[in-house]
mmCIF file of C-alpha atoms in Angstrom:
data_model
loop_
_atom_site.group_PDB
_atom_site.id
_atom_site.type_symbol
_atom_site.label_atom_id
_atom_site.label_comp_id
_atom_site.label_asym_id
_atom_site.label_seq_id
_atom_site.Cartn_x
_atom_site.Cartn_y
_atom_site.Cartn_z
ATOM 1 C CA MET A 1 -20.946 -12.891 25.666
ATOM 2 C CA LEU A 2 -19.467 -11.171 22.606
ATOM 3 C CA THR A 3 -21.434 -8.396 20.930
ATOM 4 C CA HIS A 4 -21.755 -7.850 17.181
ATOM 5 C CA ASP A 5 -19.043 -5.171 17.433
ATOM 6 C CA ASP A 6 -16.759 -7.629 19.258
ATOM 7 C CA LEU A 7 -17.215 -10.151 16.461
ATOM 8 C CA GLU A 8 -16.650 -7.467 13.822
ATOM 9 C CA ALA A 9 -13.492 -6.328 15.623
ATOM 10 C CA ASP A 10 -12.146 -9.888 15.783
ATOM 11 C CA ASP A 11 -12.846 -10.308 12.064
ATOM 12 C CA ALA A 12 -11.161 -6.968 11.252
ATOM 13 C CA VAL A 13 -8.109 -7.812 13.366
ATOM 14 C CA ALA A 14 -7.668 -11.157 11.578
ATOM 15 C CA VAL A 15 -7.906 -9.440 8.179
ATOM 16 C CA LEU A 16 -5.558 -6.650 9.201
ATOM 17 C CA LYS A 17 -2.960 -9.128 10.481
ATOM 18 C CA MET A 18 -3.092 -10.877 7.105
ATOM 19 C CA TYR A 19 -3.092 -7.838 4.810
ATOM 20 C CA TRP A 20 -1.143 -5.121 6.640
ATOM 21 C CA PRO A 21 2.281 -6.763 6.111
ATOM 22 C CA ILE A 22 1.489 -7.269 2.413
ATOM 23 C CA GLY A 23 0.522 -3.608 1.995
ATOM 24 C CA ARG A 24 3.576 -2.389 3.941
ATOM 25 C CA ARG A 25 6.030 -4.460 1.861
ATOM 26 C CA LEU A 26 4.492 -3.123 -1.318
ATOM 27 C CA SER A 27 4.451 0.440 0.007
ATOM 28 C CA ASP A 28 8.154 0.139 0.863
ATOM 29 C CA ALA A 29 8.873 -1.037 -2.702
ATOM 30 C CA VAL A 30 6.874 1.869 -4.154
ATOM 31 C CA ASN A 31 8.838 4.268 -1.950
ATOM 32 C CA ASP A 32 12.077 2.666 -3.187
ATOM 33 C CA TRP A 33 10.866 3.253 -6.762
ATOM 34 C CA ALA A 34 10.199 6.915 -5.922
ATOM 35 C CA ARG A 35 13.788 7.263 -4.651
ATOM 36 C CA CYS A 36 15.103 5.670 -7.852
ATOM 37 C CA HIS A 37 12.843 7.864 -9.971
ATOM 38 C CA ASP A 38 14.051 10.998 -8.203
ATOM 39 C CA HIS A 39 17.736 10.251 -7.578
ATOM 40 C CA CYS A 40 19.113 7.339 -9.615
ATOM 41 C CA PRO A 41 20.837 8.451 -12.829
ATOM 42 C CA GLY A 42 20.966 6.153 -15.813
ATOM 43 C CA TYR A 43 18.370 4.152 -17.682
ATOM 44 C CA PRO A 44 19.722 0.690 -16.695
ATOM 45 C CA GLN A 45 19.542 1.540 -12.992
ATOM 46 C CA MET A 46 16.059 3.016 -13.355
ATOM 47 C CA ARG A 47 14.899 -0.013 -15.355
ATOM 48 C CA GLU A 48 16.286 -2.390 -12.715
ATOM 49 C CA CYS A 49 14.484 -0.516 -9.947
ATOM 50 C CA LEU A 50 11.277 -0.456 -11.964
ATOM 51 C CA GLN A 51 11.481 -4.207 -12.567
ATOM 52 C CA ARG A 52 12.149 -4.844 -8.875
ATOM 53 C CA THR A 53 9.051 -2.843 -7.933
ATOM 54 C CA LEU A 54 6.901 -4.704 -10.467
ATOM 55 C CA GLU A 55 8.132 -8.038 -9.105
ATOM 56 C CA THR A 56 7.359 -6.947 -5.541
ATOM 57 C CA SER A 57 3.850 -5.987 -6.685
ATOM 58 C CA LYS A 58 3.362 -9.416 -8.224
ATOM 59 C CA ALA A 59 4.753 -11.090 -5.097
ATOM 60 C CA ALA A 60 2.246 -9.132 -3.006
ATOM 61 C CA ALA A 61 -0.550 -10.478 -5.200
ATOM 62 C CA ARG A 62 0.727 -14.024 -4.659
ATOM 63 C CA ASP A 63 0.615 -13.444 -0.884
ATOM 64 C CA VAL A 64 -3.043 -12.408 -0.975
ATOM 65 C CA PRO A 65 -5.394 -15.213 0.148
ATOM 66 C CA HIS A 66 -7.068 -17.013 -2.746
ATOM 67 C CA LYS A 67 -10.536 -16.346 -1.401
ATOM 68 C CA LYS A 68 -11.983 -13.469 0.557
ATOM 69 C CA MET A 69 -11.568 -13.964 4.260
ATOM 70 C CA THR A 70 -13.922 -11.297 5.585
ATOM 71 C CA ARG A 71 -17.502 -11.460 6.728
ATOM 72 C CA LEU A 72 -18.214 -8.158 8.411
ATOM 73 C CA PRO A 73 -18.068 -4.490 7.300
ATOM 74 C CA CYS A 74 -14.755 -3.340 8.831
ATOM 75 C CA GLY A 75 -12.859 -6.403 7.628
ATOM 76 C CA ILE A 76 -14.433 -6.099 4.192
ATOM 77 C CA GLU A 77 -13.348 -2.453 3.981
ATOM 78 C CA ILE A 78 -9.780 -3.325 5.052
ATOM 79 C CA GLU A 79 -9.508 -6.262 2.670
ATOM 80 C CA ASP A 80 -10.986 -4.392 -0.291
ATOM 81 C CA ALA A 81 -8.668 -1.411 0.240
ATOM 82 C CA HIS A 82 -5.620 -3.666 0.252
ATOM 83 C CA LEU A 83 -6.782 -5.650 -2.771
ATOM 84 C CA ARG A 84 -7.359 -2.442 -4.771
ATOM 85 C CA TYR A 85 -3.910 -1.208 -3.748
ATOM 86 C CA VAL A 86 -2.126 -4.393 -4.849
ATOM 87 C CA GLU A 87 -4.050 -4.617 -8.129
ATOM 88 C CA SER A 88 -3.510 -0.953 -8.974
ATOM 89 C CA GLN A 89 0.228 -1.135 -8.313
ATOM 90 C CA ILE A 90 0.605 -4.168 -10.580
ATOM 91 C CA ALA A 91 -1.284 -2.333 -13.319
ATOM 92 C CA HIS A 92 0.716 0.868 -12.833
ATOM 93 C CA PHE A 93 4.142 -0.756 -12.781
ATOM 94 C CA THR A 94 3.229 -2.970 -15.740
ATOM 95 C CA ARG A 95 2.359 0.203 -17.703
ATOM 96 C CA MET A 96 5.556 1.885 -16.513
ATOM 97 C CA THR A 97 7.686 -1.114 -17.534
ATOM 98 C CA GLN A 98 6.082 -1.269 -20.975
ATOM 99 C CA TRP A 99 6.570 2.474 -21.390
ATOM 100 C CA ALA A 100 10.240 2.233 -20.349
ATOM 101 C CA GLU A 101 10.817 -0.602 -22.823
ATOM 102 C CA ARG A 102 9.093 1.253 -25.680
ATOM 103 C CA ASN A 103 11.147 4.386 -24.991
ATOM 104 C CA ALA A 104 14.435 2.703 -24.018
ATOM 105 C CA SER A 105 16.650 4.274 -26.670
ATOM 106 C CA ASP A 106 15.365 7.789 -26.001
ATOM 107 C CA LEU A 107 15.583 7.315 -22.219
ATOM 108 C CA GLU A 108 19.112 5.901 -22.392
ATOM 109 C CA VAL A 109 20.294 9.089 -24.085
ATOM 110 C CA ARG A 110 18.324 11.481 -21.895
ATOM 111 C CA MET A 111 19.136 9.694 -18.625
ATOM 112 C CA ARG A 112 22.849 9.149 -19.234
ATOM 113 C CA ASP A 113 23.703 11.222 -16.149
ATOM 114 C CA LYS A 114 20.261 12.231 -14.879
ATOM 115 C CA PRO A 115 17.476 10.492 -12.979
ATOM 116 C CA LEU A 116 14.068 10.074 -14.576
ATOM 117 C CA ALA A 117 12.633 12.927 -12.493
ATOM 118 C CA GLU A 118 15.025 15.382 -14.146
ATOM 119 C CA VAL A 119 14.216 14.319 -17.706
ATOM 120 C CA TRP A 120 10.490 14.139 -17.035
ATOM 121 C CA PRO A 121 9.804 17.726 -18.248
ATOM 122 C CA GLU A 122 11.367 16.764 -21.584
ATOM 123 C CA ILE A 123 9.149 13.690 -21.988
ATOM 124 C CA VAL A 124 5.965 14.661 -20.131
ATOM 125 C CA ASP A 125 3.778 14.001 -23.182
ATOM 126 C CA LYS A 126 5.100 10.416 -23.386
ATOM 127 C CA TYR A 127 5.073 9.641 -19.663
ATOM 128 C CA PRO A 128 2.293 7.347 -18.379
ATOM 129 C CA ILE A 129 0.119 9.223 -15.918
ATOM 130 C CA ASP A 130 -0.199 7.492 -12.548
ATOM 131 C CA MET A 131 -3.858 6.685 -12.021
ATOM 132 C CA SER A 132 -3.122 4.024 -9.434
ATOM 133 C CA TYR A 133 -4.825 3.568 -6.128
ATOM 134 C CA GLY A 134 -2.189 4.669 -3.620
ATOM 135 C CA TYR A 135 -1.325 3.422 -0.167
ATOM 136 C CA ALA A 136 -2.835 6.580 1.306
ATOM 137 C CA GLN A 137 -6.288 5.252 0.376
ATOM 138 C CA ILE A 138 -5.754 2.369 2.788
ATOM 139 C CA MET A 139 -5.518 5.013 5.501
ATOM 140 C CA ASP A 140 -9.014 6.167 4.497
ATOM 141 C CA VAL A 141 -10.627 3.010 5.901
ATOM 142 C CA GLU A 142 -13.291 4.661 8.029
ATOM 143 C CA ARG A 143 -14.932 1.817 9.925
ATOM 144 C CA THR A 144 -11.925 1.379 12.243
ATOM 145 C CA LYS A 145 -12.623 4.822 13.713
ATOM 146 C CA ALA A 146 -16.092 3.807 14.876
ATOM 147 C CA LEU A 147 -15.225 0.255 15.872
ATOM 148 C CA PHE A 148 -11.923 0.603 17.737
ATOM 149 C CA GLN A 149 -10.553 2.824 20.460
ATOM 150 C CA CYS A 150 -6.841 3.504 21.015
ATOM 151 C CA GLY A 151 -6.266 5.328 24.258
ATOM 152 C CA PRO A 152 -8.776 7.994 25.413
ATOM 153 C CA GLU A 153 -12.435 7.532 24.596
ATOM 154 C CA ASP A 154 -12.498 10.380 22.069
ATOM 155 C CA ASN A 155 -9.416 9.165 20.178
ATOM 156 C CA LEU A 156 -10.178 8.193 16.584
ATOM 157 C CA ALA A 157 -8.644 4.803 15.874
ATOM 158 C CA SER A 158 -7.401 5.154 12.315
ATOM 159 C CA ILE A 159 -6.238 1.996 10.606
ATOM 160 C CA ASN A 160 -2.552 2.808 11.138
ATOM 161 C CA LYS A 161 -3.154 3.309 14.879
ATOM 162 C CA VAL A 162 -4.984 -0.015 15.074
ATOM 163 C CA ALA A 163 -2.151 -1.730 13.183
ATOM 164 C CA ALA A 164 0.423 -0.127 15.468
ATOM 165 C CA ARG A 165 -1.409 -1.330 18.594
ATOM 166 C CA LEU A 166 -1.451 -4.819 17.069
ATOM 167 C CA LYS A 167 2.329 -4.483 16.672
ATOM 168 C CA LEU A 168 2.195 -4.798 12.897
ATOM 169 C CA GLY A 169 5.179 -3.181 11.251
ATOM 170 C CA PRO A 170 7.896 -0.720 12.163
ATOM 171 C CA GLU A 171 5.512 2.065 13.196
ATOM 172 C CA SER A 172 4.310 0.040 16.194
ATOM 173 C CA GLU A 173 3.662 2.165 19.237
ATOM 174 C CA GLY A 174 4.801 0.932 22.600
ATOM 175 C CA GLY A 175 2.134 0.613 25.250
ATOM 176 C CA GLY A 176 -1.466 1.574 25.070
ATOM 177 C CA SER A 177 -4.422 -0.634 24.528
ATOM 178 C CA LEU A 178 -6.677 -1.382 21.645
ATOM 179 C CA ARG A 179 -10.330 -1.715 22.600
ATOM 180 C CA VAL A 180 -13.616 -2.420 20.937
ATOM 181 C CA ARG A 181 -15.208 0.989 21.406
ATOM 182 C CA SER A 182 -18.749 -0.142 22.256
ATOM 183 C CA SER A 183 -17.929 -3.004 24.649
ATOM 184 C CA GLN A 184 -14.566 -1.723 25.919
ATOM 185 C CA ARG A 185 -13.151 -5.244 25.451
ATOM 186 C CA VAL A 186 -9.347 -5.072 25.258
ATOM 187 C CA LEU A 187 -7.807 -6.697 22.195
ATOM 188 C CA VAL A 188 -4.309 -8.064 22.524
ATOM 189 C CA PRO A 189 -1.822 -8.305 19.664
#
């Protein structure tokens, strides 16, 4: 017979399988934006990268289920963290796009042969401050540490370790089991 923790783990795994790929795709796009911001000279190239990141953010929102799929605390925490991340990135990249459009003529001159990161000190007072909820906050989901076990009994099962054991994404670890800590039931990917 399944315990409450077993049911909560099954719920969390279902949510994680749904949301982890969405969060990873968006995180990859945000990292691509950071590379453009730091290394891509020229306003048109920066603007294209910015637009691509905004579109990826919007696509992530379209991939989110239309209604909440969680019932239990760990799944709720995972789902809410991902929803906040997607929403905050849309808001941030919308602000960034509007800012880039408003300041296009100035940025075109300043960025002729420099990336945005190099002209930032010149425009810091005009630059929109990033108040977005970052991908790192998804890693702060705490309930996975109490609910799951990856490897030895004292190993804290952070959300990225749980996702890796479920073979979600490129950081997947080979071998090792994922267990419900209290019942020791093995979960398979």
